Amino acid sequence: MRKYVAEPYKIKVVEPIAITTREQRQEAIERAGYNTFLLNSDDIYIDLLTDSGTSAMSDAQWAGLMIGDEAYAGSRNFYRLQDAVRDVYGFKYVVPTHQGRGAENILSQILIKPGHYIPGNMYFTTTRTHQELNGGTFVDVIIDEAHDSQNDHPFKGNVDLDKFQALIDKVGADNIPYICVAVTVNLAGGQPVSMENLKAVKELASKHGIKVFFDATRCVENAYFIKEREPGYSDKSIAAILKEMMSYADGCTMSGKKDCLVNIGGFLAMNDPDIYQRATQLVVVYEGMPSYGGMAGRDMEAMARGIYEAVDYDYIHHRISQVRYLGEKLADAGVPIVKPIGGHAVFVDAKKFFPQIPQDQFPAQMLAAQIYLQAGVRTMERGIVSAGRDPKGNHYYPKLELVRLTIPRRVYTYAHMDVVADAIIDLYQEKDKFKGLEMVYEPPVLRFFTARFRPL
Ligand code: F0G
């Protein structure tokens, strides 16, 4: 049997989950239009749709809820959150938001003017949508290796400095308000960015007066990979590495639903007092008072506590090891997955799994539906459906056509990982018999959430 890093916690509360028959799942997936986003949670055994807002909070976080100060302004829990962000991330100002995209909305409105270009290390769905809604154009400047699912570069999320420089030369630094660097890169497979690269990006950007904002959503996972892989960091604490990472940014957007270990919440943080002041003007329109944004006092308390728990080495070591256990089990059985195995998820390469299905017949969407049918395991398409359409109305054809098995933090056991692996390995044995899907309903933006499909 494969060796594993056992849990650094014990279980105090349990939540029963549904065990269903294949007939029940067939009915459920048809009702959901072959879109796993449209399944009811009650019909799911193991939910690997996302690691977002699905974490189990600790007893200390639950206890923190009881000291929520629900004042409309100046809640004490806001100050606790602000202190935690200053202490752990190192930014001076923080504006709480209801979740990550609330912070992306405010940042995009402040910094982007029509005609601007925003370079980034691969797009993320909500981030790019906010950039485009403000008249900006996203430009991918990630290294080429990131688009190759089999390349095992240790820092596959790195920014390609030549691509960044070429964009500056082409459109002019005046038309680039900031570069958005995601640590880690979700759609590349949860791949990290090296400290060396973060430093170099900051240097190049500063030389041209371009700001650097991190999408810090999974920054603790990024810090773990730096400790594991980058020379000079093995003896440093996760907290020290995280703080150094953040020193190469002017600010960040954060989805607290991931690496702050809470079910809801996020923030925008920065050092520039002018940007902060403009953020406080916008947050009252879209979220709430600057001292609560979109959050209840109790939720700010839970997030403040989660920020500290997340940088504990035993926590993050177990988390990354559990994801790796699932990935290695699949890879050992020959299932094509993205390598190296990332921080928050294992990504199955659907183009290689179902080579007979053309990309515009949605192989990853079909694979996600089949994994559900096989064992009640919910996963997510991250391919052509998620990529959406370009401004001319044509599909974007991303090189990566993936199904994401996203592991919630502190929620499932290794036995659950075995169930997931066995289901996918069994499906892989009969992969040749499957055909693709056609889309029968398509919403105008972020179509993957609500699109509906039918088998061909
Ligand atoms: N940035 C990244 C890299 C994300 O993965 C997400 C959310 C966001 C920003 C937006 O944050 O959901 O709090 O508004 N990712 C979730 C996922 C939805 O399943 O990958 P949010």
Short mmCIF file of C-alpha atoms and ligand atoms in Angstrom, two decimals:
data_model
loop_
_atom_site.label_atom_id
_atom_site.label_comp_id
_atom_site.label_asym_id
_atom_site.label_seq_id
_atom_site.Cartn_x
_atom_site.Cartn_y
_atom_site.Cartn_z
CA MET A 1 0.00 0.00 0.00
CA ARG A 2 1.04 3.56 -0.73
CA LYS A 3 2.49 5.49 2.23
CA TYR A 4 0.65 8.56 3.36
CA VAL A 5 0.93 11.54 5.68
CA ALA A 6 -1.83 11.01 8.26
CA GLU A 7 -4.19 13.75 9.42
CA PRO A 8 -2.88 16.32 11.93
CA TYR A 9 -6.39 16.63 13.43
CA LYS A 10 -9.15 14.45 14.82
CA ILE A 11 -12.84 14.48 13.92
CA LYS A 12 -15.31 16.12 16.31
CA VAL A 13 -18.42 16.48 14.13
CA VAL A 14 -19.59 14.32 11.22
CA GLU A 15 -21.88 15.04 8.29
CA PRO A 16 -23.56 12.02 6.64
CA ILE A 17 -23.29 11.88 2.84
CA ALA A 18 -25.54 10.25 0.23
CA ILE A 19 -24.93 6.76 -1.08
CA THR A 20 -26.91 6.44 -4.33
CA THR A 21 -27.59 3.83 -7.01
CA ARG A 22 -26.48 4.17 -10.63
CA GLU A 23 -30.14 4.61 -11.68
CA GLN A 24 -30.53 7.54 -9.26
CA ARG A 25 -27.36 9.13 -10.57
CA GLN A 26 -28.47 8.67 -14.20
CA GLU A 27 -31.67 10.53 -13.41
CA ALA A 28 -29.77 13.25 -11.53
CA ILE A 29 -27.24 13.93 -14.30
CA GLU A 30 -30.00 14.16 -16.92
CA ARG A 31 -31.88 16.63 -14.72
CA ALA A 32 -28.64 18.62 -14.47
CA GLY A 33 -28.14 18.78 -18.24
CA TYR A 34 -24.83 16.87 -17.92
CA ASN A 35 -23.42 19.83 -16.02
CA THR A 36 -22.00 18.88 -12.62
CA PHE A 37 -22.56 22.47 -11.41
CA LEU A 38 -26.30 21.83 -11.70
CA LEU A 39 -26.39 18.67 -9.58
CA ASN A 40 -27.95 18.84 -6.13
CA SER A 41 -25.48 18.37 -3.33
CA ASP A 42 -27.88 15.80 -1.83
CA ASP A 43 -27.20 13.50 -4.80
CA ILE A 44 -23.44 13.51 -4.27
CA TYR A 45 -21.24 11.09 -2.35
CA ILE A 46 -17.82 12.77 -2.60
CA ASP A 47 -17.86 16.38 -3.71
CA LEU A 48 -14.65 17.40 -5.49
CA LEU A 49 -16.30 20.21 -7.47
CA THR A 50 -14.18 22.79 -5.75
CA ASP A 51 -11.95 23.61 -2.82
CA SER A 52 -13.74 26.96 -2.57
CA GLY A 53 -15.73 27.57 0.59
CA THR A 54 -15.77 23.82 1.25
CA SER A 55 -13.13 23.69 4.00
CA ALA A 56 -13.84 22.33 7.46
CA MET A 57 -13.25 25.04 10.04
CA SER A 58 -11.37 24.24 13.24
CA ASP A 59 -12.89 24.27 16.74
CA ALA A 60 -11.05 27.57 17.34
CA GLN A 61 -12.68 29.11 14.25
CA TRP A 62 -16.14 27.93 15.32
CA ALA A 63 -15.50 29.35 18.77
CA GLY A 64 -14.52 32.63 17.10
CA LEU A 65 -17.97 32.89 15.53
CA MET A 66 -19.40 33.42 19.01
CA ILE A 67 -17.43 36.60 19.51
CA GLY A 68 -18.61 38.16 16.28
CA ASP A 69 -19.22 41.89 16.73
CA GLU A 70 -22.06 42.62 14.31
CA ALA A 71 -21.75 46.40 14.54
CA TYR A 72 -22.51 48.17 11.27
CA ALA A 73 -19.25 50.09 11.51
CA GLY A 74 -15.93 49.55 13.25
CA SER A 75 -16.49 45.92 14.24
CA ARG A 76 -13.73 44.59 16.47
CA ASN A 77 -13.41 41.56 14.20
CA PHE A 78 -12.45 43.85 11.32
CA TYR A 79 -9.45 45.01 13.34
CA ARG A 80 -8.56 41.39 14.10
CA LEU A 81 -8.71 40.64 10.38
CA GLN A 82 -6.69 43.72 9.51
CA ASP A 83 -4.03 42.73 12.07
CA ALA A 84 -3.88 39.18 10.66
CA VAL A 85 -3.44 40.46 7.09
CA ARG A 86 -0.76 42.94 8.18
CA ASP A 87 1.02 40.31 10.23
CA VAL A 88 0.88 37.34 7.83
CA TYR A 89 0.72 39.02 4.39
CA GLY A 90 2.44 42.27 5.22
CA PHE A 91 0.07 44.69 3.44
CA LYS A 92 -0.91 47.93 5.18
CA TYR A 93 -4.54 48.25 4.09
CA VAL A 94 -7.29 45.68 3.78
CA VAL A 95 -10.81 45.94 2.41
CA PRO A 96 -13.00 42.90 3.21
CA THR A 97 -15.21 41.63 0.37
CA HIS A 98 -17.88 38.95 0.16
CA GLN A 99 -15.42 36.71 -1.72
CA GLY A 100 -12.52 36.90 -4.17
CA ARG A 101 -14.45 38.22 -7.15
CA GLY A 102 -15.70 41.15 -5.05
CA ALA A 103 -12.07 42.19 -4.62
CA GLU A 104 -11.40 41.62 -8.35
CA ASN A 105 -14.34 43.87 -9.22
CA ILE A 106 -13.04 46.73 -7.08
CA LEU A 107 -9.43 46.41 -8.19
CA SER A 108 -10.41 46.22 -11.88
CA GLN A 109 -12.64 49.28 -11.61
CA ILE A 110 -9.90 51.30 -9.91
CA LEU A 111 -6.99 50.45 -12.18
CA ILE A 112 -8.33 49.47 -15.61
CA LYS A 113 -9.38 51.96 -18.32
CA PRO A 114 -10.77 50.97 -21.74
CA GLY A 115 -7.88 50.01 -24.05
CA HIS A 116 -5.66 48.74 -21.23
CA TYR A 117 -3.88 45.37 -21.31
CA ILE A 118 -3.57 43.19 -18.22
CA PRO A 119 -0.89 40.51 -18.42
CA GLY A 120 -1.34 37.45 -16.25
CA ASN A 121 0.05 33.95 -15.73
CA MET A 122 -2.91 32.21 -17.38
CA TYR A 123 -6.44 33.48 -17.10
CA PHE A 124 -8.91 32.76 -14.34
CA THR A 125 -12.61 32.91 -15.22
CA THR A 126 -13.89 35.61 -12.85
CA THR A 127 -10.64 37.61 -12.91
CA ARG A 128 -10.62 37.90 -16.70
CA THR A 129 -14.34 38.68 -16.81
CA HIS A 130 -13.87 41.69 -14.48
CA GLN A 131 -10.91 42.88 -16.55
CA GLU A 132 -12.99 42.66 -19.73
CA LEU A 133 -16.06 44.32 -18.17
CA ASN A 134 -13.84 47.34 -17.47
CA GLY A 135 -12.61 47.53 -21.06
CA GLY A 136 -9.31 45.70 -20.52
CA THR A 137 -7.76 42.88 -22.53
CA PHE A 138 -6.15 39.95 -20.73
CA VAL A 139 -2.82 38.76 -22.17
CA ASP A 140 -1.40 35.39 -21.15
CA VAL A 141 2.30 35.65 -20.22
CA ILE A 142 2.77 32.30 -18.50
CA ILE A 143 5.72 30.11 -19.58
CA ASP A 144 4.95 27.73 -22.48
CA GLU A 145 5.54 24.70 -20.27
CA ALA A 146 2.30 25.49 -18.42
CA HIS A 147 0.23 24.64 -21.48
CA ASP A 148 1.76 21.16 -21.75
CA SER A 149 0.10 18.76 -19.32
CA GLN A 150 3.09 16.37 -19.34
CA ASN A 151 5.88 18.87 -18.74
CA ASP A 152 7.15 18.50 -15.18
CA HIS A 153 8.71 21.94 -14.67
CA PRO A 154 8.76 22.50 -10.86
CA PHE A 155 7.41 26.06 -11.19
CA LYS A 156 5.03 25.76 -14.07
CA GLY A 157 3.14 28.88 -12.97
CA ASN A 158 6.10 31.18 -13.68
CA VAL A 159 5.69 34.33 -15.73
CA ASP A 160 7.66 34.33 -19.00
CA LEU A 161 9.63 37.56 -18.66
CA ASP A 162 10.22 37.73 -22.43
CA LYS A 163 6.49 37.59 -23.08
CA PHE A 164 5.92 40.30 -20.47
CA GLN A 165 8.67 42.47 -22.01
CA ALA A 166 7.28 41.89 -25.53
CA LEU A 167 3.87 43.11 -24.40
CA ILE A 168 5.42 46.24 -22.87
CA ASP A 169 7.29 46.89 -26.15
CA LYS A 170 4.15 46.33 -28.21
CA VAL A 171 1.48 48.32 -26.34
CA GLY A 172 3.58 50.59 -24.10
CA ALA A 173 3.87 50.51 -20.32
CA ASP A 174 1.29 53.33 -20.06
CA ASN A 175 -1.35 50.92 -21.27
CA ILE A 176 -0.51 48.26 -18.68
CA PRO A 177 -1.82 49.33 -15.26
CA TYR A 178 -0.70 46.16 -13.49
CA ILE A 179 0.29 42.56 -13.96
CA CYS A 180 -1.85 39.98 -12.18
CA VAL A 181 0.23 37.08 -10.88
CA ALA A 182 -1.67 34.10 -9.54
CA VAL A 183 0.08 32.08 -6.83
CA THR A 184 -0.65 29.17 -7.50
CA VAL A 185 -2.14 28.97 -11.02
CA ASN A 186 -5.48 27.25 -10.79
CA LEU A 187 -6.14 26.45 -14.45
CA ALA A 188 -2.58 25.29 -15.13
CA GLY A 189 -3.20 22.57 -12.54
CA GLY A 190 -2.50 24.33 -9.24
CA GLN A 191 1.09 25.07 -10.31
CA PRO A 192 3.35 27.33 -8.25
CA VAL A 193 5.48 30.37 -9.09
CA SER A 194 9.07 30.45 -7.81
CA MET A 195 10.35 33.17 -5.49
CA GLU A 196 13.04 33.98 -8.06
CA ASN A 197 10.35 34.58 -10.69
CA LEU A 198 8.19 36.73 -8.38
CA LYS A 199 11.23 38.86 -7.65
CA ALA A 200 12.13 39.21 -11.34
CA VAL A 201 8.54 40.11 -12.28
CA LYS A 202 8.54 42.85 -9.63
CA GLU A 203 11.85 44.22 -10.90
CA LEU A 204 10.75 44.34 -14.53
CA ALA A 205 7.35 45.80 -13.67
CA SER A 206 8.82 48.48 -11.40
CA LYS A 207 11.30 49.53 -14.07
CA HIS A 208 8.32 50.42 -16.27
CA GLY A 209 6.06 51.85 -13.58
CA ILE A 210 3.69 48.86 -13.76
CA LYS A 211 2.09 47.64 -10.54
CA VAL A 212 2.09 44.01 -9.43
CA PHE A 213 -1.03 42.49 -7.89
CA PHE A 214 -1.14 38.89 -6.80
CA ASP A 215 -4.16 36.68 -6.95
CA ALA A 216 -3.26 35.27 -3.53
CA THR A 217 -6.11 32.77 -3.42
CA ARG A 218 -3.83 29.72 -2.92
CA CYS A 219 -0.68 31.51 -1.76
CA VAL A 220 0.01 29.18 1.18
CA GLU A 221 0.12 26.22 -1.19
CA ASN A 222 2.56 28.22 -3.33
CA ALA A 223 4.72 28.87 -0.26
CA TYR A 224 4.81 25.12 0.49
CA PHE A 225 6.10 24.33 -3.01
CA ILE A 226 8.81 26.99 -2.67
CA LYS A 227 9.91 25.39 0.60
CA GLU A 228 9.91 21.97 -1.03
CA ARG A 229 11.52 22.84 -4.37
CA GLU A 230 13.45 26.10 -4.41
CA PRO A 231 17.09 26.16 -3.26
CA GLY A 232 17.60 28.18 -0.07
CA TYR A 233 14.07 27.82 1.30
CA SER A 234 13.91 24.35 2.87
CA ASP A 235 14.76 25.69 6.34
CA LYS A 236 12.43 28.69 6.23
CA SER A 237 8.96 28.61 7.77
CA ILE A 238 5.85 28.75 5.59
CA ALA A 239 5.02 32.09 7.23
CA ALA A 240 8.43 33.57 6.38
CA ILE A 241 8.19 32.37 2.77
CA LEU A 242 4.68 33.76 2.39
CA LYS A 243 5.76 37.13 3.76
CA GLU A 244 8.68 37.29 1.35
CA MET A 245 6.42 36.37 -1.59
CA MET A 246 4.04 39.20 -0.72
CA SER A 247 6.92 41.67 -0.48
CA TYR A 248 7.15 41.48 -4.28
CA ALA A 249 3.60 42.74 -4.79
CA ASP A 250 1.83 46.09 -4.42
CA GLY A 251 -1.22 44.28 -3.16
CA CYS A 252 -3.43 41.28 -3.70
CA THR A 253 -6.93 40.03 -4.21
CA MET A 254 -7.88 37.10 -2.00
CA SER A 255 -10.58 34.50 -2.04
CA GLY A 256 -10.65 33.62 1.64
CA LYS A 257 -12.69 30.55 0.71
CA LYS A 258 -9.45 28.74 -0.13
CA ASP A 259 -6.27 29.48 1.79
CA CYS A 260 -7.95 31.39 4.65
CA LEU A 261 -9.87 28.21 5.56
CA VAL A 262 -13.35 29.75 5.68
CA ASN A 263 -16.63 29.09 3.94
CA ILE A 264 -17.16 32.66 2.75
CA GLY A 265 -15.16 35.88 2.50
CA GLY A 266 -12.28 37.58 0.76
CA PHE A 267 -10.32 40.80 0.71
CA LEU A 268 -8.41 43.32 -1.33
CA ALA A 269 -5.12 44.40 0.28
CA MET A 270 -2.54 46.97 -0.75
CA ASN A 271 0.13 49.40 0.46
CA ASP A 272 -0.81 52.48 -1.60
CA PRO A 273 -3.03 54.88 0.42
CA ASP A 274 -4.58 56.36 -2.77
CA ILE A 275 -5.69 52.98 -4.06
CA TYR A 276 -7.01 52.19 -0.59
CA GLN A 277 -9.02 55.39 -0.52
CA ARG A 278 -10.58 54.64 -3.92
CA ALA A 279 -11.32 51.10 -2.77
CA THR A 280 -13.20 52.45 0.26
CA GLN A 281 -15.29 54.59 -2.11
CA LEU A 282 -16.22 51.60 -4.28
CA VAL A 283 -16.68 49.02 -1.55
CA VAL A 284 -19.63 50.94 -0.09
CA VAL A 285 -21.39 50.70 -3.48
CA TYR A 286 -20.79 47.01 -4.16
CA GLU A 287 -20.16 45.30 -0.83
CA GLY A 288 -20.73 47.30 2.38
CA MET A 289 -18.93 49.59 4.80
CA PRO A 290 -15.12 49.48 4.52
CA SER A 291 -15.01 47.81 7.95
CA TYR A 292 -17.06 44.79 6.90
CA GLY A 293 -17.19 44.70 3.10
CA GLY A 294 -19.41 41.78 2.31
CA MET A 295 -18.83 39.93 5.57
CA ALA A 296 -20.48 39.41 8.94
CA GLY A 297 -18.34 40.24 11.98
CA ARG A 298 -18.24 36.57 12.96
CA ASP A 299 -17.00 35.56 9.50
CA MET A 300 -14.19 38.12 9.70
CA GLU A 301 -13.17 36.54 13.03
CA ALA A 302 -13.14 33.04 11.49
CA MET A 303 -11.05 34.33 8.59
CA ALA A 304 -8.57 36.07 10.90
CA ARG A 305 -8.07 32.77 12.75
CA GLY A 306 -7.92 30.77 9.50
CA ILE A 307 -5.15 33.01 8.16
CA TYR A 308 -2.92 31.86 11.04
CA GLU A 309 -3.95 28.19 10.94
CA ALA A 310 -3.16 27.99 7.22
CA VAL A 311 0.54 28.76 7.69
CA ASP A 312 1.03 25.89 10.16
CA TYR A 313 3.46 23.46 8.53
CA ASP A 314 1.66 20.28 9.66
CA TYR A 315 -1.60 21.50 8.15
CA ILE A 316 -0.21 22.39 4.74
CA HIS A 317 2.11 19.36 4.58
CA HIS A 318 -0.86 17.04 5.08
CA ARG A 319 -2.99 18.95 2.61
CA ILE A 320 -0.50 18.83 -0.26
CA SER A 321 0.36 15.19 0.55
CA GLN A 322 -3.28 14.11 0.41
CA VAL A 323 -3.74 15.68 -3.04
CA ARG A 324 -0.51 14.02 -4.18
CA TYR A 325 -1.65 10.62 -2.88
CA LEU A 326 -4.72 10.71 -5.12
CA GLY A 327 -2.73 11.93 -8.12
CA GLU A 328 -0.01 9.30 -7.78
CA LYS A 329 -2.56 6.53 -7.44
CA LEU A 330 -4.17 7.59 -10.73
CA ALA A 331 -0.85 8.07 -12.50
CA ASP A 332 0.36 4.62 -11.38
CA ALA A 333 -2.69 3.12 -13.11
CA GLY A 334 -1.89 4.97 -16.34
CA VAL A 335 -4.63 7.60 -16.09
CA PRO A 336 -3.36 10.76 -17.88
CA ILE A 337 -3.08 13.58 -15.34
CA VAL A 338 -1.38 16.97 -15.32
CA LYS A 339 2.15 16.82 -13.96
CA PRO A 340 3.52 17.79 -11.54
CA ILE A 341 0.52 17.23 -9.25
CA GLY A 342 -0.63 20.65 -8.06
CA GLY A 343 -1.60 22.11 -4.71
CA HIS A 344 -5.37 21.98 -4.55
CA ALA A 345 -6.41 19.42 -7.10
CA VAL A 346 -5.56 16.60 -9.46
CA PHE A 347 -6.35 17.45 -13.07
CA VAL A 348 -7.20 14.64 -15.48
CA ASP A 349 -6.25 15.31 -19.11
CA ALA A 350 -9.53 14.70 -20.94
CA LYS A 351 -8.00 15.05 -24.43
CA LYS A 352 -5.78 12.08 -23.61
CA PHE A 353 -8.49 10.20 -21.69
CA PHE A 354 -11.03 10.49 -24.55
CA PRO A 355 -8.90 11.06 -27.68
CA GLN A 356 -11.88 10.04 -29.82
CA ILE A 357 -13.93 13.11 -28.71
CA PRO A 358 -13.14 16.40 -30.56
CA GLN A 359 -12.70 19.43 -28.29
CA ASP A 360 -15.90 21.13 -29.48
CA GLN A 361 -17.82 18.07 -28.34
CA PHE A 362 -16.66 18.80 -24.79
CA PRO A 363 -14.58 15.78 -23.72
CA ALA A 364 -13.89 17.14 -20.21
CA GLN A 365 -17.58 17.94 -19.66
CA MET A 366 -18.39 14.35 -20.65
CA LEU A 367 -15.68 12.90 -18.43
CA ALA A 368 -16.96 14.87 -15.41
CA ALA A 369 -20.48 13.51 -16.06
CA GLN A 370 -19.16 9.93 -16.36
CA ILE A 371 -17.15 10.18 -13.13
CA TYR A 372 -20.34 11.21 -11.37
CA LEU A 373 -22.28 8.33 -12.91
CA GLN A 374 -19.57 5.87 -11.94
CA ALA A 375 -19.40 6.59 -8.20
CA GLY A 376 -21.31 9.72 -7.18
CA VAL A 377 -18.10 11.77 -7.27
CA ARG A 378 -18.61 15.35 -8.42
CA THR A 379 -15.77 17.02 -10.35
CA MET A 380 -15.49 20.07 -12.60
CA GLU A 381 -14.81 20.74 -16.28
CA ARG A 382 -11.86 23.09 -16.84
CA GLY A 383 -11.56 23.16 -20.60
CA ILE A 384 -13.39 24.63 -23.57
CA VAL A 385 -16.65 25.24 -21.68
CA SER A 386 -14.88 27.17 -18.91
CA ALA A 387 -12.81 29.12 -21.44
CA GLY A 388 -15.94 30.63 -23.03
CA ARG A 389 -15.99 32.68 -26.22
CA ASP A 390 -13.78 35.50 -27.53
CA PRO A 391 -15.26 38.97 -28.22
CA LYS A 392 -16.05 37.82 -31.80
CA GLY A 393 -18.17 34.99 -30.48
CA ASN A 394 -15.91 32.03 -31.31
CA HIS A 395 -15.03 29.41 -28.72
CA TYR A 396 -11.64 29.91 -27.09
CA TYR A 397 -9.85 26.58 -27.68
CA PRO A 398 -7.59 26.19 -24.61
CA LYS A 399 -4.69 23.76 -25.01
CA LEU A 400 -5.64 22.19 -21.70
CA GLU A 401 -8.92 20.27 -21.65
CA LEU A 402 -9.14 19.07 -18.08
CA VAL A 403 -11.34 17.61 -15.39
CA ARG A 404 -10.46 18.92 -11.95
CA LEU A 405 -10.68 16.72 -8.87
CA THR A 406 -10.50 19.45 -6.24
CA ILE A 407 -9.82 18.44 -2.68
CA PRO A 408 -11.58 20.43 0.07
CA ARG A 409 -9.34 21.28 3.01
CA ARG A 410 -9.57 19.04 6.12
CA VAL A 411 -12.79 17.36 4.89
CA TYR A 412 -12.16 13.93 3.31
CA THR A 413 -10.06 10.96 4.38
CA TYR A 414 -7.62 8.79 2.45
CA ALA A 415 -10.39 6.17 2.14
CA HIS A 416 -12.40 8.71 0.16
CA MET A 417 -9.38 9.31 -2.06
CA ASP A 418 -9.27 5.55 -2.74
CA VAL A 419 -12.93 5.51 -3.79
CA VAL A 420 -12.29 8.36 -6.24
CA ALA A 421 -9.18 6.75 -7.69
CA ASP A 422 -10.86 3.35 -8.15
CA ALA A 423 -13.85 4.92 -9.93
CA ILE A 424 -11.69 6.77 -12.44
CA ILE A 425 -9.38 3.81 -13.01
CA ASP A 426 -12.42 1.59 -13.75
CA LEU A 427 -13.75 4.18 -16.19
CA TYR A 428 -10.37 4.38 -17.91
CA GLN A 429 -10.57 0.65 -18.71
CA GLU A 430 -13.67 1.29 -20.87
CA LYS A 431 -12.82 4.75 -22.19
CA ASP A 432 -13.19 3.82 -25.89
CA LYS A 433 -16.96 3.39 -25.73
CA PHE A 434 -17.77 7.06 -24.98
CA LYS A 435 -18.93 9.83 -27.34
CA GLY A 436 -19.14 13.61 -26.76
CA LEU A 437 -21.88 16.10 -25.93
CA GLU A 438 -23.71 18.95 -27.64
CA MET A 439 -24.56 22.19 -25.84
CA VAL A 440 -28.30 22.89 -25.77
CA TYR A 441 -28.32 26.02 -23.56
CA GLU A 442 -25.57 28.61 -23.30
CA PRO A 443 -25.67 31.73 -21.08
CA PRO A 444 -23.79 34.83 -22.35
CA VAL A 445 -21.05 35.00 -19.65
CA LEU A 446 -19.35 32.44 -17.38
CA ARG A 447 -21.25 29.78 -19.29
CA PHE A 448 -19.77 26.79 -17.46
CA PHE A 449 -21.87 27.51 -14.36
CA THR A 450 -25.27 27.01 -16.01
CA ALA A 451 -24.85 25.63 -19.57
CA ARG A 452 -26.80 22.47 -20.41
CA PHE A 453 -25.76 19.53 -22.60
CA ARG A 454 -27.08 16.34 -24.21
CA PRO A 455 -25.10 13.23 -25.21
CA LEU A 456 -24.43 12.80 -28.95
N1 F0G B 1 -8.92 33.50 -8.28
C1 F0G B 1 -8.72 32.16 -8.32
C2 F0G B 1 -7.37 31.63 -8.71
C3 F0G B 1 -9.77 31.29 -8.02
O1 F0G B 1 -9.55 30.00 -8.07
C4 F0G B 1 -11.03 31.83 -7.66
C5 F0G B 1 -12.15 30.97 -7.37
C6 F0G B 1 -11.19 33.23 -7.63
C7 F0G B 1 -10.10 34.02 -7.95
C8 F0G B 1 -12.49 33.86 -7.29
O2 F0G B 1 -12.75 33.75 -5.95
O3 F0G B 1 -14.82 32.33 -5.85
O4 F0G B 1 -14.09 33.69 -3.90
O5 F0G B 1 -15.03 34.79 -5.89
N2 F0G B 1 -12.15 29.76 -7.65
C9 F0G B 1 -13.17 28.78 -7.36
C10 F0G B 1 -12.76 27.48 -7.96
C11 F0G B 1 -14.53 29.19 -7.76
O6 F0G B 1 -13.55 26.52 -7.85
O7 F0G B 1 -11.68 27.35 -8.52
P1 F0G B 1 -14.26 33.64 -5.37
#
